[in-house]
Amino acid sequence: MNSQSSERKTSVHPSALLLLVFLLLTTVIGAFAQTAFAQTMGRVFSAQESELAELFDAAFIAQAKIFAEISAIGSSPATQAARDQFEQNLHMHENMSMAEMMAMMQMHASMTMPGPFDELESHFGTQMIILLKTRQSRSAVLDAYENSPLPRQVVEVLHRGRQFESRLYEILADPSVSDIPAALREDVANYLSADGSVPAKPIPADLLLEHPHAGAFARGYPKLSGFLWATQWVQLATIEALLLQAQEVQYWGSVDTVRARFQGKMQGSLLPVELPMTPAIAPTLFTLSPDAAVIIDNLNIFETVIADVLSYPNLENKDVATDALVAQFTNPDTSFASTMDYLLFALRGGIYNQGGPAIGELSQSERNRSRSEMGMQHAMIMSTQ
Amino acid sequence: MKLFHSRNSSMPTTVAVSTTAAALIFSVQVQAQSIPEEEITYNSHVAAIINENCVVCHRAGGIAPMTFTSYETVRPWAPIIGYRVGRREMPPYAYDQDIGVQHLIGDWRLEQQDIDTVLAWVEQGAPLGNTDIIPPAVEIPSLDEWNFTESLGSPDLVLGSQPIDIPAAGNDMWHRPYTMTGLNDDRCIRAMQVKPKGASKAVVHHANSTLEIPNGDGSYERFSQLTEYAMGKWGEMMPEGVCRKLPANGRIAWDIHMYPGGLGAMAPGEMIEDNVVELGIWFYDKGYENEARFDQDLRLYKLGEQDNLIIPPHGYEMTQGFHSFDHPVRVDSFQPHGHLRMNAASLEIYYPETGQIESVSQVSKWSATWHHNHIYEPNVAPLVPTGAVLVIKQWYDNTAENPNNPDPDVFVMGGSRTADEMTHAWLAMTHLDEEGYQELLAERLEQQSETVTSTLK
């Protein structure tokens, strides 16, 4: 036994040599990427979770393509009639009373309503499924936003967010990081140190739900919004899985579970109908580093709000609207929601509706009332006599 | 500070993690008194507490907005659960600790030990624990089950209001049908519960029932208030030795207020058909009416004239009601009533002979969402001598600081609508005579003596 142990210590397996060479190479490339093209996934995460790293790269491209596609649909003469109808529907929604909205929600509770561009969405959705199953080249990742219709400022916020998230996955995947909270604090501080960062304080829910073009993405593109949110879900669920795997043996293999669940979503099961948020899908990250959790949520909200603007039919000067959003989302002095309001907002979206838990089972919605109905708490009072 | 498990280890280690989340969330006063030091997990400790105290509402179709029936649904809510439980906001039974009578029937408040366990679990990162440990199964009655079934069986009499179809969403509606009791003999009521049936829960704000009896000329006259229901009310129990009478040949006059869609619960479809409110009544055995020495009644006690109630914009108001009796009474239950601006209530007894005031009950965080009827355990229910004065106080906050206030910019007046205010309380009272009062006093003294003796032993 002793001699065997001794051999193990002194001999080096060929595969270990290969790994060493790989790590050296990726370190060099990684260092370059950190400075210039940090939006690609990091070396440790890529080495440890190669399939997920590839998926995240593909998701980054998919997100860029979704923005491009809804812009293209929104400016195509062929969709003018559908856009006009969609605009009318949105105006009708905006003018609805809460009771009317509830009645409508009840009528449609069990139905999946097709969007106004259903055929185009379905066609594009098929392309997205293929894209997300395909390994993407490094150049494809780096050029994802090369011809994007999004203004440069928006792309910068997205790129910085991608850098932050990429480093976060590195920390969680790296077994040599013993003090995860400290590493996350450093990551947060590093991210916040430059312009174009969203704050580490909760953006008020109104910025998502009440802005002038709110809901246009989900109503106009129910499939594509589901895709975008699914890519956000898998990123959050991976964080939860990595954190739990690091804690207890019983969670080993959780990352594989997450990946399998995402593949299931791509095959049509449980696409999110609400924007996934950290307290619901990655609660362990919120417990460990609320700042990191809030940054990720602010970034994901930012993506949806940008998509709302791009989706809003017949809207002139979309660049002006998106520039204003960039200013709002990157303003460190804006007013923020309290932690309690943020948590309630995040959780009222529903765990199931946001894509379901990362680990464990949830076969139906856990919500008895929807998020919008929760706004009716003042009416939940009775009189007597 | 909390413990975070080391990588790839099933044992907690000393990797200390300071979480801003915990600091942010627990910056409020959390009344943890003794946080356990052992590892607290969902499967081993917390699931039992949640299953026993929360799932009755936090289940599919329940009155709570979300379910807490599994770790997957509970874990994300852990920080908020800790916050609410630590402040005793959940379970929702607002009743001040350490003031007045604390022994109540149907008291939802958690034991301090359970609160400490929940807080420790949240502090430790809300872990699941050993998956081989199966938490105790939840045994809860169906949503349509009567609350007293477990202790008293099915009701002896179920009286339903006239069915009506109402829209699932719409404006305030009132429904005032009559229901014959069908009783041929006088009976003493042991317990009562009013329950909107099925989907009606989504629309019924309140339901009052008044008992009327024939007056001989074919018409009916009021006999007494029977019971009052408002959302969140559990039911009423009458103590042994007293009789809340349901006379023969009476009828129930209902006053049902509905707010379709306004309760926030989902009612399926566009119409709720056959909307019915049911009154379940459990009786004492026949013949008990001859044994019971004293009558009990439920009455509305005013705090001034409701029509005079005016709360200014961004202002406060406090009302007081004073009630005394020409005979001794025992207060069996206390249920303050108000609407959106009311936020506190209390019940005191003033003794004119000594000038002393005794606190009976105080509810400093009253909310109209939960109309609890605080039922005092019979051996501690306040005994009120002849001439002593019941002092009922209620407080109103029409400022933006009141989280239930929909509009602090308006004057609020006394009235019936949800947006108006009310100022009264429902008290169940056993009407004693001097001899009975002295007997009960003597029993109390004997109990105290026994308690002291057993403590000394």
mmCIF file with all atom_site columns, N, CA, C and O in Angstrom, chain B residues 374-395:
data_model
loop_
_atom_site.group_PDB
_atom_site.id
_atom_site.type_symbol
_atom_site.label_atom_id
_atom_site.label_alt_id
_atom_site.label_comp_id
_atom_site.label_asym_id
_atom_site.label_entity_id
_atom_site.label_seq_id
_atom_site.pdbx_PDB_ins_code
_atom_site.Cartn_x
_atom_site.Cartn_y
_atom_site.Cartn_z
_atom_site.occupancy
_atom_site.B_iso_or_equiv
_atom_site.pdbx_formal_charge
_atom_site.auth_seq_id
_atom_site.auth_comp_id
_atom_site.auth_asym_id
_atom_site.auth_atom_id
_atom_site.pdbx_PDB_model_num
ATOM 1  N N  . HIS B 1 374 ? -60.708 36.586 20.174 1.00 0.00 ? 374 HIS B N  1
ATOM 2  C CA . HIS B 1 374 ? -59.844 36.079 21.239 1.00 0.00 ? 374 HIS B CA 1
ATOM 3  C C  . HIS B 1 374 ? -60.715 35.452 22.327 1.00 0.00 ? 374 HIS B C  1
ATOM 4  O O  . HIS B 1 374 ? -61.423 36.167 23.047 1.00 0.00 ? 374 HIS B O  1
ATOM 5  N N  . ILE B 1 375 ? -60.657 34.131 22.391 1.00 0.00 ? 375 ILE B N  1
ATOM 6  C CA . ILE B 1 375 ? -61.504 33.391 23.336 1.00 0.00 ? 375 ILE B CA 1
ATOM 7  C C  . ILE B 1 375 ? -60.672 33.064 24.572 1.00 0.00 ? 375 ILE B C  1
ATOM 8  O O  . ILE B 1 375 ? -59.664 32.358 24.478 1.00 0.00 ? 375 ILE B O  1
ATOM 9  N N  . TYR B 1 376 ? -61.078 33.587 25.707 1.00 0.00 ? 376 TYR B N  1
ATOM 10 C CA . TYR B 1 376 ? -60.321 33.349 26.938 1.00 0.00 ? 376 TYR B CA 1
ATOM 11 C C  . TYR B 1 376 ? -60.630 31.956 27.472 1.00 0.00 ? 376 TYR B C  1
ATOM 12 O O  . TYR B 1 376 ? -61.787 31.517 27.446 1.00 0.00 ? 376 TYR B O  1
ATOM 13 N N  . GLU B 1 377 ? -59.585 31.282 27.935 1.00 0.00 ? 377 GLU B N  1
ATOM 14 C CA . GLU B 1 377 ? -59.831 29.991 28.575 1.00 0.00 ? 377 GLU B CA 1
ATOM 15 C C  . GLU B 1 377 ? -60.709 30.224 29.802 1.00 0.00 ? 377 GLU B C  1
ATOM 16 O O  . GLU B 1 377 ? -60.511 31.213 30.539 1.00 0.00 ? 377 GLU B O  1
ATOM 17 N N  . PRO B 1 378 ? -61.708 29.348 30.027 1.00 0.00 ? 378 PRO B N  1
ATOM 18 C CA . PRO B 1 378 ? -62.719 29.629 31.068 1.00 0.00 ? 378 PRO B CA 1
ATOM 19 C C  . PRO B 1 378 ? -62.130 29.913 32.451 1.00 0.00 ? 378 PRO B C  1
ATOM 20 O O  . PRO B 1 378 ? -62.655 30.733 33.187 1.00 0.00 ? 378 PRO B O  1
ATOM 21 N N  . ASN B 1 379 ? -61.014 29.257 32.788 1.00 0.00 ? 379 ASN B N  1
ATOM 22 C CA . ASN B 1 379 ? -60.485 29.449 34.150 1.00 0.00 ? 379 ASN B CA 1
ATOM 23 C C  . ASN B 1 379 ? -59.704 30.756 34.309 1.00 0.00 ? 379 ASN B C  1
ATOM 24 O O  . ASN B 1 379 ? -59.228 31.063 35.392 1.00 0.00 ? 379 ASN B O  1
ATOM 25 N N  . VAL B 1 380 ? -59.520 31.491 33.204 1.00 0.00 ? 380 VAL B N  1
ATOM 26 C CA . VAL B 1 380 ? -58.857 32.795 33.325 1.00 0.00 ? 380 VAL B CA 1
ATOM 27 C C  . VAL B 1 380 ? -59.695 33.916 32.700 1.00 0.00 ? 380 VAL B C  1
ATOM 28 O O  . VAL B 1 380 ? -59.268 35.069 32.681 1.00 0.00 ? 380 VAL B O  1
ATOM 29 N N  . ALA B 1 381 ? -60.857 33.584 32.157 1.00 0.00 ? 381 ALA B N  1
ATOM 30 C CA . ALA B 1 381 ? -61.712 34.622 31.549 1.00 0.00 ? 381 ALA B CA 1
ATOM 31 C C  . ALA B 1 381 ? -62.036 35.680 32.608 1.00 0.00 ? 381 ALA B C  1
ATOM 32 O O  . ALA B 1 381 ? -62.395 35.335 33.740 1.00 0.00 ? 381 ALA B O  1
ATOM 33 N N  . PRO B 1 382 ? -61.891 36.956 32.263 1.00 0.00 ? 382 PRO B N  1
ATOM 34 C CA . PRO B 1 382 ? -62.049 38.012 33.271 1.00 0.00 ? 382 PRO B CA 1
ATOM 35 C C  . PRO B 1 382 ? -63.428 37.994 33.932 1.00 0.00 ? 382 PRO B C  1
ATOM 36 O O  . PRO B 1 382 ? -64.454 37.942 33.247 1.00 0.00 ? 382 PRO B O  1
ATOM 37 N N  . LEU B 1 383 ? -63.406 38.045 35.244 1.00 0.00 ? 383 LEU B N  1
ATOM 38 C CA . LEU B 1 383 ? -64.646 38.163 36.016 1.00 0.00 ? 383 LEU B CA 1
ATOM 39 C C  . LEU B 1 383 ? -64.824 39.640 36.361 1.00 0.00 ? 383 LEU B C  1
ATOM 40 O O  . LEU B 1 383 ? -63.928 40.255 36.948 1.00 0.00 ? 383 LEU B O  1
ATOM 41 N N  . VAL B 1 384 ? -65.959 40.171 36.010 1.00 0.00 ? 384 VAL B N  1
ATOM 42 C CA . VAL B 1 384 ? -66.170 41.612 36.170 1.00 0.00 ? 384 VAL B CA 1
ATOM 43 C C  . VAL B 1 384 ? -67.278 41.840 37.198 1.00 0.00 ? 384 VAL B C  1
ATOM 44 O O  . VAL B 1 384 ? -68.429 41.456 36.972 1.00 0.00 ? 384 VAL B O  1
ATOM 45 N N  . PRO B 1 385 ? -66.932 42.454 38.328 1.00 0.00 ? 385 PRO B N  1
ATOM 46 C CA . PRO B 1 385 ? -67.955 42.661 39.354 1.00 0.00 ? 385 PRO B CA 1
ATOM 47 C C  . PRO B 1 385 ? -68.976 43.713 38.926 1.00 0.00 ? 385 PRO B C  1
ATOM 48 O O  . PRO B 1 385 ? -68.696 44.529 38.036 1.00 0.00 ? 385 PRO B O  1
ATOM 49 N N  . THR B 1 386 ? -70.098 43.685 39.579 1.00 0.00 ? 386 THR B N  1
ATOM 50 C CA . THR B 1 386 ? -71.133 44.682 39.295 1.00 0.00 ? 386 THR B CA 1
ATOM 51 C C  . THR B 1 386 ? -70.550 46.091 39.436 1.00 0.00 ? 386 THR B C  1
ATOM 52 O O  . THR B 1 386 ? -69.844 46.390 40.393 1.00 0.00 ? 386 THR B O  1
ATOM 53 N N  . GLY B 1 387 ? -70.822 46.907 38.436 1.00 0.00 ? 387 GLY B N  1
ATOM 54 C CA . GLY B 1 387 ? -70.388 48.302 38.515 1.00 0.00 ? 387 GLY B CA 1
ATOM 55 C C  . GLY B 1 387 ? -69.030 48.571 37.925 1.00 0.00 ? 387 GLY B C  1
ATOM 56 O O  . GLY B 1 387 ? -68.690 49.726 37.623 1.00 0.00 ? 387 GLY B O  1
ATOM 57 N N  . ALA B 1 388 ? -68.222 47.529 37.775 1.00 0.00 ? 388 ALA B N  1
ATOM 58 C CA . ALA B 1 388 ? -66.924 47.761 37.127 1.00 0.00 ? 388 ALA B CA 1
ATOM 59 C C  . ALA B 1 388 ? -67.169 48.109 35.656 1.00 0.00 ? 388 ALA B C  1
ATOM 60 O O  . ALA B 1 388 ? -68.203 47.752 35.087 1.00 0.00 ? 388 ALA B O  1
ATOM 61 N N  . VAL B 1 389 ? -66.212 48.803 35.067 1.00 0.00 ? 389 VAL B N  1
ATOM 62 C CA . VAL B 1 389 ? -66.434 49.351 33.721 1.00 0.00 ? 389 VAL B CA 1
ATOM 63 C C  . VAL B 1 389 ? -65.477 48.684 32.724 1.00 0.00 ? 389 VAL B C  1
ATOM 64 O O  . VAL B 1 389 ? -64.254 48.668 32.936 1.00 0.00 ? 389 VAL B O  1
ATOM 65 N N  . LEU B 1 390 ? -66.064 48.151 31.663 1.00 0.00 ? 390 LEU B N  1
ATOM 66 C CA . LEU B 1 390 ? -65.228 47.658 30.561 1.00 0.00 ? 390 LEU B CA 1
ATOM 67 C C  . LEU B 1 390 ? -64.815 48.856 29.711 1.00 0.00 ? 390 LEU B C  1
ATOM 68 O O  . LEU B 1 390 ? -65.674 49.641 29.279 1.00 0.00 ? 390 LEU B O  1
ATOM 69 N N  . VAL B 1 391 ? -63.543 48.992 29.493 1.00 0.00 ? 391 VAL B N  1
ATOM 70 C CA . VAL B 1 391 ? -63.038 50.112 28.695 1.00 0.00 ? 391 VAL B CA 1
ATOM 71 C C  . VAL B 1 391 ? -62.439 49.539 27.413 1.00 0.00 ? 391 VAL B C  1
ATOM 72 O O  . VAL B 1 391 ? -61.439 48.810 27.457 1.00 0.00 ? 391 VAL B O  1
ATOM 73 N N  . ILE B 1 392 ? -63.075 49.837 26.299 1.00 0.00 ? 392 ILE B N  1
ATOM 74 C CA . ILE B 1 392 ? -62.567 49.348 25.007 1.00 0.00 ? 392 ILE B CA 1
ATOM 75 C C  . ILE B 1 392 ? -61.980 50.537 24.264 1.00 0.00 ? 392 ILE B C  1
ATOM 76 O O  . ILE B 1 392 ? -62.629 51.589 24.162 1.00 0.00 ? 392 ILE B O  1
ATOM 77 N N  . LYS B 1 393 ? -60.762 50.367 23.761 1.00 0.00 ? 393 LYS B N  1
ATOM 78 C CA . LYS B 1 393 ? -60.109 51.452 23.016 1.00 0.00 ? 393 LYS B CA 1
ATOM 79 C C  . LYS B 1 393 ? -59.678 50.934 21.648 1.00 0.00 ? 393 LYS B C  1
ATOM 80 O O  . LYS B 1 393 ? -59.230 49.791 21.529 1.00 0.00 ? 393 LYS B O  1
ATOM 81 N N  . GLN B 1 394 ? -59.811 51.789 20.649 1.00 0.00 ? 394 GLN B N  1
ATOM 82 C CA . GLN B 1 394 ? -59.322 51.438 19.316 1.00 0.00 ? 394 GLN B CA 1
ATOM 83 C C  . GLN B 1 394 ? -58.594 52.648 18.729 1.00 0.00 ? 394 GLN B C  1
ATOM 84 O O  . GLN B 1 394 ? -59.008 53.793 18.946 1.00 0.00 ? 394 GLN B O  1
ATOM 85 N N  . TRP B 1 395 ? -57.532 52.368 17.994 1.00 0.00 ? 395 TRP B N  1
ATOM 86 C CA . TRP B 1 395 ? -56.694 53.436 17.436 1.00 0.00 ? 395 TRP B CA 1
ATOM 87 C C  . TRP B 1 395 ? -56.711 53.366 15.910 1.00 0.00 ? 395 TRP B C  1
ATOM 88 O O  . TRP B 1 395 ? -56.786 52.273 15.329 1.00 0.00 ? 395 TRP B O  1
#
